[in-house]
Amino acid sequence: MSKTLDHTTFNVETIRKDFPILNREVNGKPLIYFDNAATSQTPQQVIDVIVDYYSNYNANIHRGVHALSQEATDAYEQARRKIQTHFNAEYAHEIIFTSGTTHGINLVANGFSSLLKKGDEIIVSALEHHSNIVPWQMLCEKTGAELKVIPMNDNGELELSAFEALLNENTKLVFVNHISNALGTINPIEEIISKAHSVGAAVLVDGAQSCPHIKPDVQALDVDFYVCSAHKICGPTGVGMLYGKQDWLKKLPPYQGGGEMIAEVTFEKTTYADLPHKFEAGTPNVCGGIAFGAALDYMNAIGFETIANYEHELLEHATHLLQQIEGVKIYGTAKHKTSVISFNVGNIHPYDIGTILDKMGIAVRTGHHCAQPIMDYYNIPGTIRASFMFYNTKAEIDTFIAALKKAIMMLS
Ligand SMILES: *Cc1c(COP(=O)(O)O)cnc(C)c1O
């Protein structure tokens, strides 16, 4: 990731032409979109796939004999195989389409409610998104299992020695995000997974923030479950995926009952369909799944190493300029981090700065970023978060820095 970028093959101006939304204005100013950690923008190539689907072969899948249904089914299953290849899953049926990260986590948490008992322990990290905290609290309430937390340090890194101390033969599950959405920290999931496995615990990794920047290999990681959302990887909202090792997916009970997920139904007994359909009750987001595949095609065509290298340049550029502004405090200074910068300026409320930046056409996120425990750790109500994708530019960062200086002057 520290390799330098070959600017002869990566041209951000060419890339930007793929994203129609980047041409628009906000409050009379060209849009500068730095809220990518919340949702990414969609390239024309993916928009075209969505338009093509609804223009030419929109149909329900898996149960129709007619041409449209077959075409839609083929495209949907092809997308599943693309996702399988991208994440290097052993089998296509280990990829479950979901409505997003939150759905994937809840599906696993619900499944484990029939496997856990009082005295069992679940470990989450202090760096989690609320969607990776609340479902486990609900699971603990249901089963009597106990929730433990891997603490973090001032740099926004997890304390691995404390994690080791928490592990014991009662530990059944460990949940950690690959990259923190609030701070950008890249967590050492390889180590976390192997340590968790040494006591027989399963590991679910929340990849919502990592998938836009790196290409995870689920077999090399030996991870049990991995989840992400398409809308953070240049795809549409409302679709995502859960990877689960075949053995685990067979063991877990279905999440929702309905059409698609059954083999046979009588009023006495229902038998469930094979994987992946057991977890895909009802009509899925067919178009979304196909567009998810197209989004991965788009990103792979640029190349994840190229993306990571370029975004690292953006991160360094922005960090350097921000550090020169008096009163700026950056939260999350982990050695390994992605292109997310969380910061505050003196005692100015993040919301006030965010509002002024918006007037100047600049979209940043302000608040607790669905990670209140992190904010509590730093004893702050929230931060301003600027998060960059490969279609952002250093010139946009320069404009943002100038606008930020103006906002600070207006507010102090
Ligand atoms: C965005 C995000 C989620 C939630 O994703 P949804 O698409 O809203 O389900 C969970 N975890 C992390 C780390 C995220 O960044």
Coordinates of C-alpha atoms and ligand atoms in Angstrom, one line a residue:
M1 CA 0.0 0.0 0.0
S2 CA 3.0 2.3 0.4
K3 CA 4.0 1.9 -3.3
T4 CA 3.8 5.1 -5.3
L5 CA 1.2 5.6 -7.8
D6 CA 1.8 5.5 -11.6
H7 CA 0.1 8.7 -12.7
T8 CA 0.6 7.7 -16.4
T9 CA -2.0 4.9 -16.0
F10 CA -4.3 6.6 -13.4
N11 CA -5.9 9.8 -14.6
V12 CA -8.4 11.2 -12.1
E13 CA -9.9 13.6 -14.7
T14 CA -10.8 10.7 -16.9
I15 CA -12.3 8.8 -14.0
R16 CA -14.4 11.8 -12.9
K17 CA -16.1 11.8 -16.3
D18 CA -17.7 8.5 -15.3
F19 CA -19.6 10.1 -12.4
P20 CA -22.3 12.4 -13.7
I21 CA -23.2 13.7 -10.2
L22 CA -19.7 15.3 -9.9
N23 CA -20.8 17.8 -12.5
R24 CA -23.6 19.3 -10.4
E25 CA -23.5 22.4 -8.3
V26 CA -24.6 22.8 -4.7
N27 CA -25.5 26.3 -3.5
G28 CA -24.1 27.7 -6.7
K29 CA -20.7 26.1 -6.2
P30 CA -19.3 23.0 -7.8
L31 CA -20.0 20.0 -5.6
I32 CA -17.1 18.6 -3.6
Y33 CA -18.2 15.3 -2.2
F34 CA -16.2 14.2 0.8
D35 CA -18.9 12.0 2.5
N36 CA -17.8 8.8 0.8
A37 CA -17.6 6.8 4.0
A38 CA -21.4 7.2 4.3
T39 CA -22.1 6.4 0.7
S40 CA -20.1 6.5 -2.5
Q41 CA -21.2 7.9 -5.9
T42 CA -22.2 5.8 -8.8
P43 CA -20.4 5.7 -12.2
Q44 CA -22.3 5.8 -15.5
Q45 CA -21.3 2.2 -16.2
V46 CA -23.3 1.1 -13.1
I47 CA -26.2 3.5 -13.8
D48 CA -26.4 2.0 -17.4
V49 CA -26.8 -1.5 -16.0
I50 CA -29.7 -0.4 -13.8
V51 CA -31.4 1.4 -16.8
D52 CA -30.8 -1.7 -19.0
Y53 CA -32.3 -4.0 -16.4
Y54 CA -35.5 -2.0 -16.1
S55 CA -35.7 -1.2 -19.8
N56 CA -35.1 -4.8 -21.1
Y57 CA -35.3 -7.7 -18.7
N58 CA -37.0 -6.8 -15.4
A59 CA -38.6 -10.0 -14.1
N60 CA -38.9 -12.1 -11.0
I61 CA -36.1 -14.7 -10.7
H62 CA -35.6 -18.4 -10.1
R63 CA -39.3 -19.5 -10.7
G64 CA -40.3 -18.3 -14.2
V65 CA -39.9 -20.4 -17.3
H66 CA -40.2 -17.4 -19.6
A67 CA -37.3 -15.6 -21.3
L68 CA -37.2 -12.5 -19.2
S69 CA -37.2 -14.5 -15.9
Q70 CA -34.3 -16.6 -17.3
E71 CA -32.3 -13.6 -18.4
A72 CA -32.8 -11.9 -15.0
T73 CA -31.9 -15.1 -13.1
D74 CA -28.8 -15.6 -15.2
A75 CA -27.6 -12.0 -14.7
Y76 CA -28.3 -12.3 -10.9
E77 CA -26.4 -15.5 -10.5
Q78 CA -23.6 -14.2 -12.6
A79 CA -23.3 -11.3 -10.2
R80 CA -23.1 -13.7 -7.3
R81 CA -20.2 -15.5 -9.1
K82 CA -18.5 -12.1 -9.7
I83 CA -18.8 -11.4 -6.0
Q84 CA -17.5 -14.9 -5.2
T85 CA -14.5 -14.3 -7.4
H86 CA -13.9 -10.8 -6.0
F87 CA -13.8 -12.0 -2.5
N88 CA -12.2 -15.4 -3.4
A89 CA -14.9 -17.5 -1.7
E90 CA -14.6 -21.2 -2.3
Y91 CA -18.2 -21.6 -3.4
A92 CA -20.8 -19.3 -5.0
H93 CA -23.4 -20.5 -2.5
E94 CA -21.3 -19.0 0.3
I95 CA -22.3 -15.6 -1.0
I96 CA -25.7 -14.5 0.4
F97 CA -27.3 -11.4 -1.1
T98 CA -28.5 -9.1 1.7
S99 CA -30.0 -5.6 1.8
G100 CA -26.6 -4.4 3.2
T101 CA -24.1 -4.7 6.0
T102 CA -26.7 -4.2 8.7
H103 CA -28.9 -7.0 7.3
G104 CA -25.9 -9.3 7.1
I105 CA -24.9 -8.7 10.7
N106 CA -28.5 -9.2 11.9
L107 CA -28.8 -12.4 9.9
V108 CA -25.7 -13.9 11.6
A109 CA -26.7 -12.6 15.1
N110 CA -30.2 -14.1 14.7
G111 CA -28.7 -17.4 13.6
F112 CA -26.4 -17.6 16.7
S113 CA -29.3 -17.0 19.1
S114 CA -30.1 -20.7 18.7
L115 CA -26.5 -21.7 19.3
L116 CA -25.5 -19.6 22.3
K117 CA -26.3 -20.2 26.0
K118 CA -25.8 -18.5 29.3
G119 CA -22.1 -18.2 30.2
D120 CA -21.0 -17.9 26.6
E121 CA -19.1 -14.7 25.6
I122 CA -19.1 -12.5 22.6
I123 CA -16.4 -10.0 21.9
V124 CA -16.8 -6.7 20.0
S125 CA -14.3 -3.9 19.5
A126 CA -14.5 -0.4 20.8
L127 CA -14.3 0.9 17.2
E128 CA -17.6 -0.5 16.1
H129 CA -20.4 1.1 14.1
H130 CA -23.8 0.9 16.0
S131 CA -24.9 -1.7 13.5
N132 CA -22.2 -3.9 14.9
I133 CA -23.0 -3.3 18.5
V134 CA -26.8 -3.3 18.9
P135 CA -27.5 -6.7 17.2
W136 CA -25.0 -8.3 19.6
Q137 CA -26.6 -6.6 22.6
M138 CA -29.9 -8.0 21.5
L139 CA -28.4 -11.4 21.0
C140 CA -27.0 -11.3 24.6
E141 CA -30.3 -10.3 26.0
K142 CA -32.0 -13.3 24.2
T143 CA -29.4 -15.9 25.1
G144 CA -27.8 -14.7 28.4
A145 CA -24.4 -14.5 26.7
E146 CA -22.1 -11.8 27.9
L147 CA -20.7 -8.9 25.7
K148 CA -17.0 -8.0 26.1
V149 CA -15.2 -5.1 24.5
I150 CA -11.7 -4.9 23.0
P151 CA -10.5 -1.5 24.2
M152 CA -8.8 1.2 22.0
N153 CA -6.0 3.6 22.5
D154 CA -5.7 7.4 21.8
N155 CA -4.5 6.7 18.3
G156 CA -7.7 4.9 17.6
E157 CA -6.0 1.5 17.5
L158 CA -7.3 -1.7 19.2
E159 CA -5.3 -3.0 22.1
L160 CA -4.5 -6.5 21.0
S161 CA -3.0 -7.6 24.3
A162 CA -6.3 -6.7 26.0
F163 CA -8.0 -8.8 23.3
E164 CA -5.9 -11.8 24.1
A165 CA -6.7 -11.4 27.8
L166 CA -10.4 -11.5 27.0
L167 CA -10.3 -14.7 25.0
N168 CA -11.1 -18.0 26.8
E169 CA -13.0 -21.2 26.2
N170 CA -16.3 -19.4 26.7
T171 CA -15.7 -17.1 23.8
K172 CA -18.0 -18.1 21.0
L173 CA -17.9 -15.1 18.6
V174 CA -15.7 -12.1 17.8
F175 CA -17.0 -9.2 15.8
V176 CA -14.8 -6.5 14.5
N177 CA -14.8 -4.1 11.6
H178 CA -12.0 -4.3 9.1
I179 CA -11.8 -0.5 8.9
S180 CA -13.4 1.9 11.3
N181 CA -15.8 4.3 9.6
A182 CA -15.4 7.0 12.2
L183 CA -11.5 7.1 12.3
G184 CA -10.3 5.1 9.3
T185 CA -8.2 2.7 11.3
I186 CA -7.3 -0.5 9.5
N187 CA -7.6 -3.2 12.1
P188 CA -5.2 -6.2 12.2
I189 CA -8.0 -8.7 11.4
E190 CA -5.5 -11.5 10.4
E191 CA -4.2 -11.6 13.9
I192 CA -7.7 -11.2 15.5
I193 CA -9.0 -14.0 13.4
S194 CA -6.2 -16.4 14.2
K195 CA -6.3 -15.6 17.9
A196 CA -10.1 -16.0 18.0
H197 CA -9.8 -19.4 16.2
S198 CA -7.2 -20.6 18.8
V199 CA -10.0 -20.7 21.3
G200 CA -12.6 -22.0 18.9
A201 CA -14.5 -18.7 18.4
A202 CA -16.0 -17.7 15.1
V203 CA -15.3 -14.3 13.6
L204 CA -17.5 -11.9 11.7
V205 CA -15.7 -9.0 10.0
D206 CA -17.7 -5.9 9.1
G207 CA -16.2 -4.9 5.7
A208 CA -18.4 -2.0 5.0
Q209 CA -15.5 0.5 5.1
S210 CA -12.8 -1.8 3.7
C211 CA -14.4 -3.0 0.5
P212 CA -14.2 0.4 -1.2
H213 CA -10.4 0.5 -0.6
I214 CA -9.0 -3.0 -0.5
K215 CA -9.8 -6.4 -1.9
P216 CA -10.3 -8.9 0.9
D217 CA -9.5 -12.6 0.3
V218 CA -11.9 -14.5 2.6
Q219 CA -10.0 -17.8 2.2
A220 CA -6.6 -16.3 3.0
L221 CA -8.1 -14.5 5.9
D222 CA -9.8 -17.7 7.0
V223 CA -12.7 -15.5 8.2
D224 CA -16.0 -17.1 9.1
F225 CA -18.3 -14.3 8.1
Y226 CA -17.6 -11.1 6.1
V227 CA -20.3 -8.5 5.3
C228 CA -20.4 -5.3 3.2
S229 CA -22.8 -2.9 1.4
A230 CA -22.8 -2.2 -2.4
H231 CA -23.5 1.5 -1.9
K232 CA -20.1 2.1 -0.4
I233 CA -18.4 0.4 -3.4
C234 CA -19.9 2.5 -6.2
G235 CA -23.0 0.3 -6.3
P236 CA -26.7 1.1 -5.5
T237 CA -28.3 1.3 -2.0
G238 CA -30.3 -1.5 -0.6
V239 CA -28.1 -4.4 -1.5
G240 CA -25.0 -6.0 0.0
M241 CA -23.5 -9.4 0.7
L242 CA -22.8 -11.8 3.5
Y243 CA -20.0 -14.3 3.0
G244 CA -20.2 -17.2 5.3
K245 CA -18.1 -20.4 5.4
Q246 CA -20.3 -23.2 4.0
D247 CA -20.2 -25.2 7.3
W248 CA -21.4 -22.2 9.3
L249 CA -24.2 -21.3 6.8
K250 CA -25.4 -24.9 7.0
K251 CA -25.4 -24.8 10.8
L252 CA -27.3 -21.5 11.1
P253 CA -31.1 -21.5 11.0
P254 CA -32.8 -19.3 8.3
Y255 CA -33.4 -15.7 9.2
Q256 CA -36.7 -15.0 7.5
G257 CA -39.4 -17.4 6.3
G258 CA -41.1 -16.9 2.9
G259 CA -40.9 -17.7 -0.7
E260 CA -37.6 -18.7 -2.3
M261 CA -36.1 -20.1 0.9
I262 CA -38.1 -23.4 1.0
A263 CA -37.8 -26.8 -0.5
E264 CA -41.2 -28.1 0.4
V265 CA -44.0 -26.7 2.4
T266 CA -47.0 -28.4 4.0
F267 CA -48.8 -27.2 7.1
E268 CA -47.1 -29.9 9.2
K269 CA -43.5 -29.2 8.1
T270 CA -41.4 -27.1 5.8
T271 CA -38.0 -28.1 4.6
Y272 CA -35.6 -25.4 3.7
A273 CA -33.9 -24.8 0.4
D274 CA -30.2 -25.3 -0.1
L275 CA -27.7 -22.5 0.2
P276 CA -27.8 -19.7 -0.7
H277 CA -31.6 -19.7 -1.1
K278 CA -32.2 -20.7 2.6
F279 CA -31.2 -17.1 3.5
E280 CA -32.8 -15.3 0.6
A281 CA -36.5 -15.3 1.4
G282 CA -38.8 -13.3 -0.8
T283 CA -38.1 -11.5 -4.1
P284 CA -34.6 -10.1 -3.8
N285 CA -33.2 -6.8 -5.0
V286 CA -32.5 -8.3 -8.5
C287 CA -31.4 -5.2 -10.2
G288 CA -29.4 -4.2 -7.2
G289 CA -27.5 -7.5 -7.1
I290 CA -26.7 -7.2 -10.8
A291 CA -25.6 -3.6 -10.4
F292 CA -23.4 -4.7 -7.4
G293 CA -21.6 -7.0 -9.8
A294 CA -21.2 -4.2 -12.3
A295 CA -19.7 -1.9 -9.5
L296 CA -17.1 -4.5 -8.7
D297 CA -16.3 -4.8 -12.4
Y298 CA -15.8 -1.1 -12.5
M299 CA -13.5 -0.9 -9.5
N300 CA -11.5 -3.9 -10.6
A301 CA -10.9 -2.4 -14.0
I302 CA -9.2 0.5 -12.2
G303 CA -7.5 -1.9 -9.8
F304 CA -7.6 -1.9 -6.0
E305 CA -3.9 -1.3 -5.6
T306 CA -4.1 1.8 -7.8
I307 CA -7.1 3.0 -5.8
A308 CA -5.4 2.5 -2.5
N309 CA -2.3 4.2 -3.6
Y310 CA -4.1 7.2 -5.0
E311 CA -6.3 7.5 -1.9
H312 CA -3.3 7.3 0.3
E313 CA -1.9 10.4 -1.6
L314 CA -5.1 12.2 -0.9
L315 CA -5.0 11.3 2.8
E316 CA -1.4 12.5 3.2
H317 CA -2.1 15.7 1.3
A318 CA -5.2 16.5 3.4
T319 CA -3.6 15.5 6.7
H320 CA -0.6 17.7 6.0
L321 CA -2.7 20.7 5.2
L322 CA -5.1 20.2 8.2
Q323 CA -2.3 19.9 10.7
Q324 CA -1.1 23.4 9.7
I325 CA -4.4 25.0 10.8
E326 CA -4.3 26.3 14.3
G327 CA -6.7 24.5 16.7
V328 CA -7.3 21.5 14.5
K329 CA -7.2 18.1 16.3
I330 CA -7.3 15.0 14.2
Y331 CA -8.9 11.9 15.8
G332 CA -7.6 8.6 14.7
T333 CA -3.9 8.7 13.9
A334 CA -3.4 4.9 13.5
K335 CA -0.3 3.9 11.6
H336 CA -2.6 1.9 9.2
K337 CA -5.6 3.9 8.1
T338 CA -7.6 4.7 5.0
S339 CA -8.7 8.0 3.5
V340 CA -10.9 9.1 6.3
I341 CA -10.1 12.1 8.5
S342 CA -12.1 12.9 11.6
F343 CA -11.3 16.2 13.2
N344 CA -12.5 19.1 15.3
V345 CA -11.4 22.8 15.5
G346 CA -11.0 24.2 19.0
N347 CA -14.4 24.4 20.7
I348 CA -16.4 25.0 17.5
H349 CA -19.3 22.6 17.2
P350 CA -18.7 20.3 14.2
Y351 CA -22.3 20.9 13.0
D352 CA -21.6 24.7 12.6
I353 CA -18.6 24.0 10.4
G354 CA -20.4 21.4 8.4
T355 CA -23.3 23.8 7.7
I356 CA -20.9 26.6 6.4
L357 CA -19.0 24.1 4.3
D358 CA -22.3 23.0 2.7
K359 CA -23.0 26.6 1.8
M360 CA -19.8 26.4 -0.2
G361 CA -20.8 23.2 -1.9
I362 CA -18.7 20.9 0.2
A363 CA -20.3 17.7 1.6
V364 CA -18.7 16.4 4.8
R365 CA -20.2 14.4 7.6
T366 CA -20.6 15.8 11.1
G367 CA -21.8 14.0 14.2
H368 CA -21.0 10.7 15.9
H369 CA -20.9 8.7 12.7
C370 CA -23.0 5.9 14.3
A371 CA -20.0 5.2 16.6
Q372 CA -21.0 6.9 19.9
P373 CA -18.7 4.8 22.0
I374 CA -15.7 6.2 20.1
M375 CA -16.9 9.8 20.7
D376 CA -17.4 9.0 24.4
Y377 CA -13.8 7.7 24.5
Y378 CA -12.5 11.1 23.3
N379 CA -15.1 12.9 25.4
I380 CA -16.5 14.8 22.4
P381 CA -20.0 15.0 20.9
G382 CA -18.8 14.3 17.4
T383 CA -16.3 15.2 14.7
I384 CA -16.2 16.6 11.2
R385 CA -15.3 13.7 8.9
A386 CA -13.9 14.1 5.4
S387 CA -13.6 10.8 3.5
F388 CA -12.1 10.5 0.1
M389 CA -12.6 8.2 -2.8
F390 CA -10.4 7.7 -5.9
Y391 CA -12.5 10.2 -7.9
N392 CA -11.6 13.1 -5.5
T393 CA -8.7 15.4 -6.2
K394 CA -6.0 17.3 -4.4
A395 CA -7.5 20.5 -5.9
E396 CA -10.8 19.7 -4.2
I397 CA -8.9 19.2 -0.9
D398 CA -7.2 22.6 -1.4
T399 CA -10.6 24.2 -1.9
F400 CA -11.9 22.4 1.2
I401 CA -9.0 23.7 3.3
A402 CA -9.6 27.3 2.1
A403 CA -13.3 27.0 2.9
L404 CA -12.5 25.5 6.3
K405 CA -10.3 28.4 7.1
K406 CA -13.0 30.8 6.1
A407 CA -15.6 28.9 8.3
I408 CA -13.2 29.0 11.3
M409 CA -12.8 32.8 10.9
M410 CA -16.6 33.3 10.7
L411 CA -17.1 31.2 13.8
S412 CA -14.4 32.4 16.1
Ligands
LIG1 C1 -21.9 2.0 6.7 C2 -21.4 1.1 7.7 C3 -22.3 0.1 8.2 C4 -23.8 0.0 7.8 O1 -24.0 -0.2 6.5 P1 -25.5 -0.2 5.9 O2 -25.3 -0.1 4.4 O3 -26.1 1.1 6.4 O4 -26.1 -1.4 6.4 C5 -21.8 -0.8 9.1 N1 -20.5 -0.8 9.5 C6 -19.6 0.2 9.0 C7 -18.2 0.1 9.4 C8 -20.1 1.1 8.1 O5 -19.2 2.0 7.6

